[in-house]
Coordinates of C-alpha atoms and ligand atoms in Angstrom, one line a residue:
X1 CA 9.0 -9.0 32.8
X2 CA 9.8 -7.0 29.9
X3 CA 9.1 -7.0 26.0
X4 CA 10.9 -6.6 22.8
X5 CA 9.6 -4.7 20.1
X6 CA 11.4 -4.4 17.0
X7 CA 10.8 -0.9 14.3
X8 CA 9.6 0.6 17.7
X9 CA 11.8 4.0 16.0
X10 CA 8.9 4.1 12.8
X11 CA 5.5 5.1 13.0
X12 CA 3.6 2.6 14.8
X13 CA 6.4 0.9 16.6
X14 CA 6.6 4.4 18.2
X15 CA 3.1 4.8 18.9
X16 CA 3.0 1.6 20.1
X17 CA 6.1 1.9 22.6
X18 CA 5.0 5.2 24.1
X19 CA 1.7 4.2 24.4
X20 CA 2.7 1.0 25.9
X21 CA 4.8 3.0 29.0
X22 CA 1.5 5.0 29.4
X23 CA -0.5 2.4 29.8
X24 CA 1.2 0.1 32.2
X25 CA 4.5 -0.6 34.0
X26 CA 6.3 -3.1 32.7
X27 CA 9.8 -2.3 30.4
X28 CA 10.4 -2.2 26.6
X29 CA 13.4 -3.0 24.7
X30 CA 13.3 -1.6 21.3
X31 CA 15.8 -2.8 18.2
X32 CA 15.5 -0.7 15.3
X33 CA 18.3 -0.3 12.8
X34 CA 17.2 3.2 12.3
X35 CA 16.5 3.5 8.3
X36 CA 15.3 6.5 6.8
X37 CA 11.9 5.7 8.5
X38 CA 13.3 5.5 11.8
X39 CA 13.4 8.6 13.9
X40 CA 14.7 8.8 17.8
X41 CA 12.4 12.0 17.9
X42 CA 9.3 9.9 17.9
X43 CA 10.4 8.5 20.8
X44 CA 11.7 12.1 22.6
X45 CA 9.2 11.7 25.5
X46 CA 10.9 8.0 27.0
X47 CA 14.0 8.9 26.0
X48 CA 14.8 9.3 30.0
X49 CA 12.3 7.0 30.6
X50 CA 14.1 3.6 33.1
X51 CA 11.5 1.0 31.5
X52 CA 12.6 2.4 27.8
X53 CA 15.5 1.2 26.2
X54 CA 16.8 1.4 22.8
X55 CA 19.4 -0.9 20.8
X56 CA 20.2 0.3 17.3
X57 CA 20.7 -2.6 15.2
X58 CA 19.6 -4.9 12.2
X59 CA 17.2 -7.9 12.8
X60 CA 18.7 -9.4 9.9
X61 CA 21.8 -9.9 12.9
X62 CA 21.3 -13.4 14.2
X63 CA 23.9 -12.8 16.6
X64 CA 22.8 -9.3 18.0
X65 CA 19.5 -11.0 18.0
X66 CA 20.9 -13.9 19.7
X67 CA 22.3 -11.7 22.3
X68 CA 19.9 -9.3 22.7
X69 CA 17.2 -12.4 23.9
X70 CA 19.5 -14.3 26.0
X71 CA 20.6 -10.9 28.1
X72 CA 17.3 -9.8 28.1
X73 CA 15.0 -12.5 28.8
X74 CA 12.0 -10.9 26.7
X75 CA 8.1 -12.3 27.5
X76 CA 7.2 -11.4 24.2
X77 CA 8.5 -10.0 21.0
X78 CA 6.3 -7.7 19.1
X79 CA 7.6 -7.6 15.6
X80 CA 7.2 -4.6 13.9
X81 CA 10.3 -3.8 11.9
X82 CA 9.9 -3.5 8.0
X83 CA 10.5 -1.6 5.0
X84 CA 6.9 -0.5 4.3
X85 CA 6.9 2.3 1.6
X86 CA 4.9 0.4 -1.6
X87 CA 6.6 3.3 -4.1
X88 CA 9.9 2.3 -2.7
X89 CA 9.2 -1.3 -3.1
X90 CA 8.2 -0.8 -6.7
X91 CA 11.5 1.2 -7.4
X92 CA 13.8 -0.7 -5.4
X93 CA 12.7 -4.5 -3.8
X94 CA 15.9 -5.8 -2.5
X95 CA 15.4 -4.2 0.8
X96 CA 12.3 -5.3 1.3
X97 CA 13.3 -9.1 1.1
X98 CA 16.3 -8.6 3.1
X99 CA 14.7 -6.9 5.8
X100 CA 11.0 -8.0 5.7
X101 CA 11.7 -11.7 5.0
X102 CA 15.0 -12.3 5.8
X103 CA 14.6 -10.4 9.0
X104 CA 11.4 -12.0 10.2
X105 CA 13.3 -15.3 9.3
X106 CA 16.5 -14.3 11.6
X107 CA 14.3 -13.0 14.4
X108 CA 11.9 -16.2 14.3
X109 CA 14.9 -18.1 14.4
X110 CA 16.5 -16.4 17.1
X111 CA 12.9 -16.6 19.0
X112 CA 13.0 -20.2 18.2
X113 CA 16.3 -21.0 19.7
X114 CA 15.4 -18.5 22.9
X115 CA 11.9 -19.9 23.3
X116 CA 13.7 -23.7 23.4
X117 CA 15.0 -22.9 26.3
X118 CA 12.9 -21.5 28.3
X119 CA 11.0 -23.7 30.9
X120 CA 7.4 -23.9 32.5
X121 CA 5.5 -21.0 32.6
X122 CA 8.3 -18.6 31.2
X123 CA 7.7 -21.3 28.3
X124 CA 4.7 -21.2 28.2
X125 CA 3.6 -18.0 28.3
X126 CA 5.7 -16.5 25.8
X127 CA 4.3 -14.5 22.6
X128 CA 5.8 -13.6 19.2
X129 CA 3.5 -10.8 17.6
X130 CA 4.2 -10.8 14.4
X131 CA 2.4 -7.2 12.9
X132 CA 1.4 -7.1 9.4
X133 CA -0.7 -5.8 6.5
X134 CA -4.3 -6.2 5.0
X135 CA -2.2 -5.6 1.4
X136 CA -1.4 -9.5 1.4
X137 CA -5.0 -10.5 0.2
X138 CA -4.8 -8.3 -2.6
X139 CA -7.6 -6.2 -4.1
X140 CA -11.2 -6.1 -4.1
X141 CA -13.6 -5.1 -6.5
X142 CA -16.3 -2.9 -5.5
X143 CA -19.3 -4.9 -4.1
X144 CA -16.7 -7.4 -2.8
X145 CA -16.9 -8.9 0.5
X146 CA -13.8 -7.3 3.2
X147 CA -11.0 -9.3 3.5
X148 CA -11.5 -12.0 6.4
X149 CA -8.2 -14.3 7.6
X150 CA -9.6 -17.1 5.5
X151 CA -9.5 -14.6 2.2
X152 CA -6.5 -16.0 0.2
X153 CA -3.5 -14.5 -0.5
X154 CA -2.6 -12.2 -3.1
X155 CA -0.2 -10.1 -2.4
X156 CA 0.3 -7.8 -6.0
X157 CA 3.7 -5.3 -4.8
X158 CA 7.2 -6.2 -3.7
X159 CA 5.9 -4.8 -0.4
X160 CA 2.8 -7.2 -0.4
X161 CA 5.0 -10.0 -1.3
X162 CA 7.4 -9.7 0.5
X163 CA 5.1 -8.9 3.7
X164 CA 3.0 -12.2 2.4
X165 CA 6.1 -14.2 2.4
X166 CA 6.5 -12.8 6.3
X167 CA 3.4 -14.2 7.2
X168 CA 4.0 -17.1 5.6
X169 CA 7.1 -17.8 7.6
X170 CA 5.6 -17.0 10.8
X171 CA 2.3 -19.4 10.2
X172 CA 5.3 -22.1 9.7
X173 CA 7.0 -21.8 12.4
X174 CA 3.9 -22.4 14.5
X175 CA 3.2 -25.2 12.7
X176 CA 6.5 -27.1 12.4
X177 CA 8.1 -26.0 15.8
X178 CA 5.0 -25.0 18.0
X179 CA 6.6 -21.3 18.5
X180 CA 4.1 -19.1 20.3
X181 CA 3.3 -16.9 17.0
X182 CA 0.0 -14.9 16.5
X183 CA -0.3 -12.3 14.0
X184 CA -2.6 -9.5 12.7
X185 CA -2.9 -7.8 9.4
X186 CA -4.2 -4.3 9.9
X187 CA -5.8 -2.0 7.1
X188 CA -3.9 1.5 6.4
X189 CA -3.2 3.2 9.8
X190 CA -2.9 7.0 10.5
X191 CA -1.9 9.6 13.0
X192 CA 0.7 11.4 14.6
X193 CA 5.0 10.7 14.0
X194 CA 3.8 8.9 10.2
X195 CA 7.2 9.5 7.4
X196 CA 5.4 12.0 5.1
X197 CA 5.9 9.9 2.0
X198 CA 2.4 8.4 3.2
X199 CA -0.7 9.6 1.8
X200 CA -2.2 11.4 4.7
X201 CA 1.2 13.2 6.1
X202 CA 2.1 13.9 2.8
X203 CA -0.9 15.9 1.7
X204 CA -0.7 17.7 5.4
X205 CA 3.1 18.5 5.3
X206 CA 2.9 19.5 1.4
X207 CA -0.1 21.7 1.3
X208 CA 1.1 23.9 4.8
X209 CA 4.4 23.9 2.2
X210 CA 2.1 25.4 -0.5
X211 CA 3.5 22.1 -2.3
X212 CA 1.2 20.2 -4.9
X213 CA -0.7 17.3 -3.7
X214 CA 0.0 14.3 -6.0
X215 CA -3.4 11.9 -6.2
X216 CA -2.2 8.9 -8.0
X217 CA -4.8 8.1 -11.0
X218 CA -8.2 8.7 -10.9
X219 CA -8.1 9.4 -7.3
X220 CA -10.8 6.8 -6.6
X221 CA -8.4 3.4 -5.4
X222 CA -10.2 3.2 -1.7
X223 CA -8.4 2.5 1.8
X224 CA -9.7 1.3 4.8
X225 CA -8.5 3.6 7.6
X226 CA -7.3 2.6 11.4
X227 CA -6.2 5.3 13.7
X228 CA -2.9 4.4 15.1
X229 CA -4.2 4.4 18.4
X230 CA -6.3 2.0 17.8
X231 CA -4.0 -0.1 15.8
X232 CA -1.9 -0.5 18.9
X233 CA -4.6 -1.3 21.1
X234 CA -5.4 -4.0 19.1
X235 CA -1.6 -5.4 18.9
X236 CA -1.7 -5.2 22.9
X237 CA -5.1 -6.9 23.1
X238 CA -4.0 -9.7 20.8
X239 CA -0.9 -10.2 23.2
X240 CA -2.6 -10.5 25.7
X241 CA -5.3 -13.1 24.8
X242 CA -4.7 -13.7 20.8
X243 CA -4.8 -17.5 20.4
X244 CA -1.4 -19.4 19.4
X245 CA -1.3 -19.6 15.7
X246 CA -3.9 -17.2 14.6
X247 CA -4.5 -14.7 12.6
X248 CA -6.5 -11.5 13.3
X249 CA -7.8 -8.9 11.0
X250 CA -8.1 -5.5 12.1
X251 CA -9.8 -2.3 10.9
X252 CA -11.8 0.6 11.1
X253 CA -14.6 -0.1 8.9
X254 CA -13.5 3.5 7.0
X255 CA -13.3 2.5 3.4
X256 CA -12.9 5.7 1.8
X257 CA -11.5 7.0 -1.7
X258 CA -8.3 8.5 -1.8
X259 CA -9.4 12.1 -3.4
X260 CA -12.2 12.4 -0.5
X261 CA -9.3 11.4 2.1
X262 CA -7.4 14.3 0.4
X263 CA -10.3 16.7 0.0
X264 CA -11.3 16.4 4.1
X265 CA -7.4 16.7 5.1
X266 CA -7.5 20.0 3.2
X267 CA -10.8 21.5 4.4
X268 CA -9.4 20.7 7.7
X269 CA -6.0 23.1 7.0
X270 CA -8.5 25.7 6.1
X271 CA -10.3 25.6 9.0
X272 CA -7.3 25.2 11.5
X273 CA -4.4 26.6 9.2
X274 CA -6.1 28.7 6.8
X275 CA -4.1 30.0 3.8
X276 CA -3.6 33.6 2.2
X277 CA -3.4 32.3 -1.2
X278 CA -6.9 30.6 -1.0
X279 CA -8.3 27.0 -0.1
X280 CA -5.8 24.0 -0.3
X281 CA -7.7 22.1 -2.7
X282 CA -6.1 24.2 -5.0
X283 CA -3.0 22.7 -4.8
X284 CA -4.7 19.0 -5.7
X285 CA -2.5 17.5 -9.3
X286 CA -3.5 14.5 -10.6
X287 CA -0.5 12.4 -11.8
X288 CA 0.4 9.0 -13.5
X289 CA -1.0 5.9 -11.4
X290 CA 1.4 3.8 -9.4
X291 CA 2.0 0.3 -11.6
X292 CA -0.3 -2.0 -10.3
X293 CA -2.1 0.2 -8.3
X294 CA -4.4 -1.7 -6.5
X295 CA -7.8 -0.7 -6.1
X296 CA -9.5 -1.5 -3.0
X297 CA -9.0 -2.5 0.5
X298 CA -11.6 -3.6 2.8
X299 CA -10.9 -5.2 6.2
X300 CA -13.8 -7.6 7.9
X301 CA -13.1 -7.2 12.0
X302 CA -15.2 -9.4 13.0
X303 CA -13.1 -12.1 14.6
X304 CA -10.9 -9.5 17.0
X305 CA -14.4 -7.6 17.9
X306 CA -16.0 -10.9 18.1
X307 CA -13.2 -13.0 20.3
X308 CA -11.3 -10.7 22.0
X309 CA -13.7 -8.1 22.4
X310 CA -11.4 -5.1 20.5
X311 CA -13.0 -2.4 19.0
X312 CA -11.3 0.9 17.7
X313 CA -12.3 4.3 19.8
X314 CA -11.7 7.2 17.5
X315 CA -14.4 7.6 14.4
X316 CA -12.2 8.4 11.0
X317 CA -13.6 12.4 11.5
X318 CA -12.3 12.3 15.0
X319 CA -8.8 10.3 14.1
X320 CA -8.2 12.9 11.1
X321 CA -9.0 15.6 13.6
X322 CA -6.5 15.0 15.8
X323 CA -3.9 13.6 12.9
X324 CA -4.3 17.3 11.5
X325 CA -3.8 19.1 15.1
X326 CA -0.8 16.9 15.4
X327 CA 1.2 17.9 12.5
X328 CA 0.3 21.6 12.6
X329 CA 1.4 20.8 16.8
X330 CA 4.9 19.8 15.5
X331 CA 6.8 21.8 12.8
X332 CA 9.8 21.1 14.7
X333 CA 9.5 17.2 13.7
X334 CA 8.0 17.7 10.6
X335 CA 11.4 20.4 9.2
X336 CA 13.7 17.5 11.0
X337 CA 12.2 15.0 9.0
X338 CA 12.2 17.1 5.7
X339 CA 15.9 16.0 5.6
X340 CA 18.1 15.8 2.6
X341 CA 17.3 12.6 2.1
X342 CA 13.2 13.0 2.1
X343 CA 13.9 16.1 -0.6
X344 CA 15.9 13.3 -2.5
X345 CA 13.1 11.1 -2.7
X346 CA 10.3 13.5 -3.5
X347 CA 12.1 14.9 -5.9
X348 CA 12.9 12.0 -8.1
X349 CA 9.3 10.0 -7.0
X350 CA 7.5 12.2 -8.0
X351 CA 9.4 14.5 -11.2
X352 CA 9.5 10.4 -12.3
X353 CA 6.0 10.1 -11.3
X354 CA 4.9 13.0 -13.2
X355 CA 1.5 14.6 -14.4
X356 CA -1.4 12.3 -16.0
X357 CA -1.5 12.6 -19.6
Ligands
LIG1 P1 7.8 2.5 9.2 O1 8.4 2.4 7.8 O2 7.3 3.8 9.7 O3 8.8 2.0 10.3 C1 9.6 0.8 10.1 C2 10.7 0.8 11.2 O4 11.4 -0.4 11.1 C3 11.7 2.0 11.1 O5 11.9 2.5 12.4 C4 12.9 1.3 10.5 O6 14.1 1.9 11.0 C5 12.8 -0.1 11.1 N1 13.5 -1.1 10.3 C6 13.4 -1.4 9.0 N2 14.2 -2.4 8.6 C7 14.8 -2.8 9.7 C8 15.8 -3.8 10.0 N3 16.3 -4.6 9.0 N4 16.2 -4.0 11.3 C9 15.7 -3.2 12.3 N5 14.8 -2.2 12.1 C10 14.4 -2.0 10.8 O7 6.6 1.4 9.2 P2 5.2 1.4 9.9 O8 4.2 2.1 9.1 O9 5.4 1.9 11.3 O10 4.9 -0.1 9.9 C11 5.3 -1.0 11.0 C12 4.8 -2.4 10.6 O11 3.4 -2.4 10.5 C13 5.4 -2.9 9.3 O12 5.7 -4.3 9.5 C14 4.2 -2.8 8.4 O13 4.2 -3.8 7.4 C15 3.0 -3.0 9.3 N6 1.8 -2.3 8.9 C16 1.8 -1.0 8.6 C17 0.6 -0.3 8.2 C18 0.6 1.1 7.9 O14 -0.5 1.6 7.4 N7 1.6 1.9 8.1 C19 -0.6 -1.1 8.2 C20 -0.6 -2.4 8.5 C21 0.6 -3.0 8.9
LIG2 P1 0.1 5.0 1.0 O1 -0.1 6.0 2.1 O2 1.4 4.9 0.2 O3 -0.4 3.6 1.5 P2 -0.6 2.2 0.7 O4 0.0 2.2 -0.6 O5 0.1 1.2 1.6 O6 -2.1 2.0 0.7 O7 -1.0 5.3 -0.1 C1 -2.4 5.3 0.2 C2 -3.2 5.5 -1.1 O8 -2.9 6.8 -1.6 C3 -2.8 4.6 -2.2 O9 -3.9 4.2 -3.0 C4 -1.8 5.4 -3.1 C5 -2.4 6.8 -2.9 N1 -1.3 7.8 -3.0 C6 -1.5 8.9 -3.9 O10 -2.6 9.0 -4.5 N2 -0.6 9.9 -3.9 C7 0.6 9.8 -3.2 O11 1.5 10.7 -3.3 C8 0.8 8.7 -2.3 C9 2.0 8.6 -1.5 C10 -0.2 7.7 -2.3

């Protein structure tokens, strides 16, 4: 028995590989094409590992794909791979509908085709996880009820799109040709090995860098934040007992505003890292919105706590805790990351971005 997981070389593909080889015994294959957001360091500690391998390659490849499923002879295919950057989305779509919807079409294809021909209970038992976002509903207003799975969609980026579309094609290809699909749409996750052009890594890799910390508007758009951890134990619960052709909506129940989420990350630095020139929050800039910015997310758990018994472990104060100890844990994968092409995009994001007038 093994499984395939595609983007298992970005942030929660990697925390959900390694935590997958702690957890149990059985192997994982991992195909990742290794973009910008893919990093072989995340994944340092089964590098050696005999249950780990890893195939560098595009899912958009129907015949590496192809290949890769007949030789292998996956039980499941945990489908994480994605551009998933909404400021790169805005400034440059096309990769997001090659690889998020043409990829998830090539690799439900090729799942299609390998799932035909497998027999009894190889056949029967076989799972593709498809893993996306709560962004597809859209945004709430305050005082709106969380997104359930029944909330409809409306996705408002090229990321949310293009992620909606995703969906869209795995839901179809349940319905037409009965492939074993189950998905989940997650609210924003955090944690350790996240590309520091998120919110949360960003503010802890800039402010130790005596960089400004960029808030976007007013400050006051709201997440709902999942620690990675738990993200993943959700992803292997729903594997393991997620009904065919579902949906399941996970979260943390931590809706909180962006500025606060910036304000506890930096009271946190000066506790553990504290600085000579002063408290971080002194680096805080306020600068021009993101176009279409949306406002709030809210996820309603309900169904996964309700059905499948899943709920998260860590408390957003513990999660940020350990997020925090993490990065200042890791300088060595932080300055790696920091590569020429990370500077690139900082530095024409967010001179482009620039202050709120
Ligand atoms: P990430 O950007 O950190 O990693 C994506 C990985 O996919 C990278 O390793 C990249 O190399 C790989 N990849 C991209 N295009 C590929 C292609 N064409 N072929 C093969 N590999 C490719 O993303 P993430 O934050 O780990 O998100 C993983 C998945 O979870 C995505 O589908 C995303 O939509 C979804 N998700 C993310 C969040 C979040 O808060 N980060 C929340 C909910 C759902
Ligand atoms: P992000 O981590 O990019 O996730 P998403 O857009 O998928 O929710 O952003 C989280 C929130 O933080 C979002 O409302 C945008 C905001 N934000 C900033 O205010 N400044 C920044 O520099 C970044 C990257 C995000």
């Amino acid at each position: 028995m093994t499984i395939l997981v595609t983007g298992g070389a970005g942030f929660i593909g990697a925390n959900f590989v390694l935590d997958w080889l702690s957890a149990g015994d059985e192997p994982v294959i991992t195909l990742d094409k290794l973009t910008y957001a893919g990093n072989l360091e995340s994944l340092a500690a089964v590098a050696d590992d005999h249950r780990f391998r890893f195939v560098q390659g595009d899912i958009c490849d129907a015949a590496l794909v192809a290949t890769l499923l007949a030789e292998q002879r996956p039980r499941a295919i945990v489908h994480f791979a994605a551009e998933s950057h909404v400021d790169r989305s805005i400034r440059g779509p096309g990769e997001f509908m090659r690889s998020n919807v043409d990829g998830t079409f090539t690799l439900l294809e090729g799942a299609r085709a390998y799932w035909h021909g497998l027999v009894g209970d190889d056949k029967s038992g076989f799972r593709f996880l498809h893993v996306s976002t709560d962004e597809v509903y859209g945004s709430l207003e305050p005082g709106d009820a969380s997104f359930a799975e029944s909330h409809p969609y409306r996705p408002n980026s090229p990321y949310a799109a293009s992620k909606a579309a995703s969906d869209h094609l795995a839901r179809a290809w349940h319905h037409t040709y009965g492939l074993p699909v189950v998905t989940t749409n997650c609210s924003n996750n955090y944690g350790p090995f996240q590309f520091p052009e998120k919110l949360i890594p960003l503010v802890i890799v800039n402010a130790l860098a005596g960089e400004s910390l960029p808030v976007y508007g007013d400050g006051r758009q709201v997440r709902d934040w999942l620690f990675v951890g738990d993200h993943c134990a959700a992803i292997r619960t729903v594997l393991a007992a997620g009904r065919c052709g579902e949906t399941y909506n996970v979260g943390g129940r931590n809706e909180i505003a962006n500025i606060d989420i910036v304000q506890t990350v930096c009271r946190l630095l000066d506790e553990l890292r504290p600085s000579a020139d002063g408290p971080y929050e002194r680096l805080i800039r306020f600068v021009a919105d993101r176009p279409g910015h949306d406002r709030r997310y809210a996820i309603d758990a309900s169904k996964i706590e309700r059905e499948l018994g899943w709920r998260p472990a860590e408390t957003f104060d513990s999660g940020i805790h350990r997020t925090v100890r993490w990065y200042l844990d890791h300088g060595d994968w932080i300055a790696h990351v920091k590569s020429g092409a990370y500077r690139e995009w900082m530095s024409r994001h967010y001179r482009q971005a620039g202050p709120t007038p």
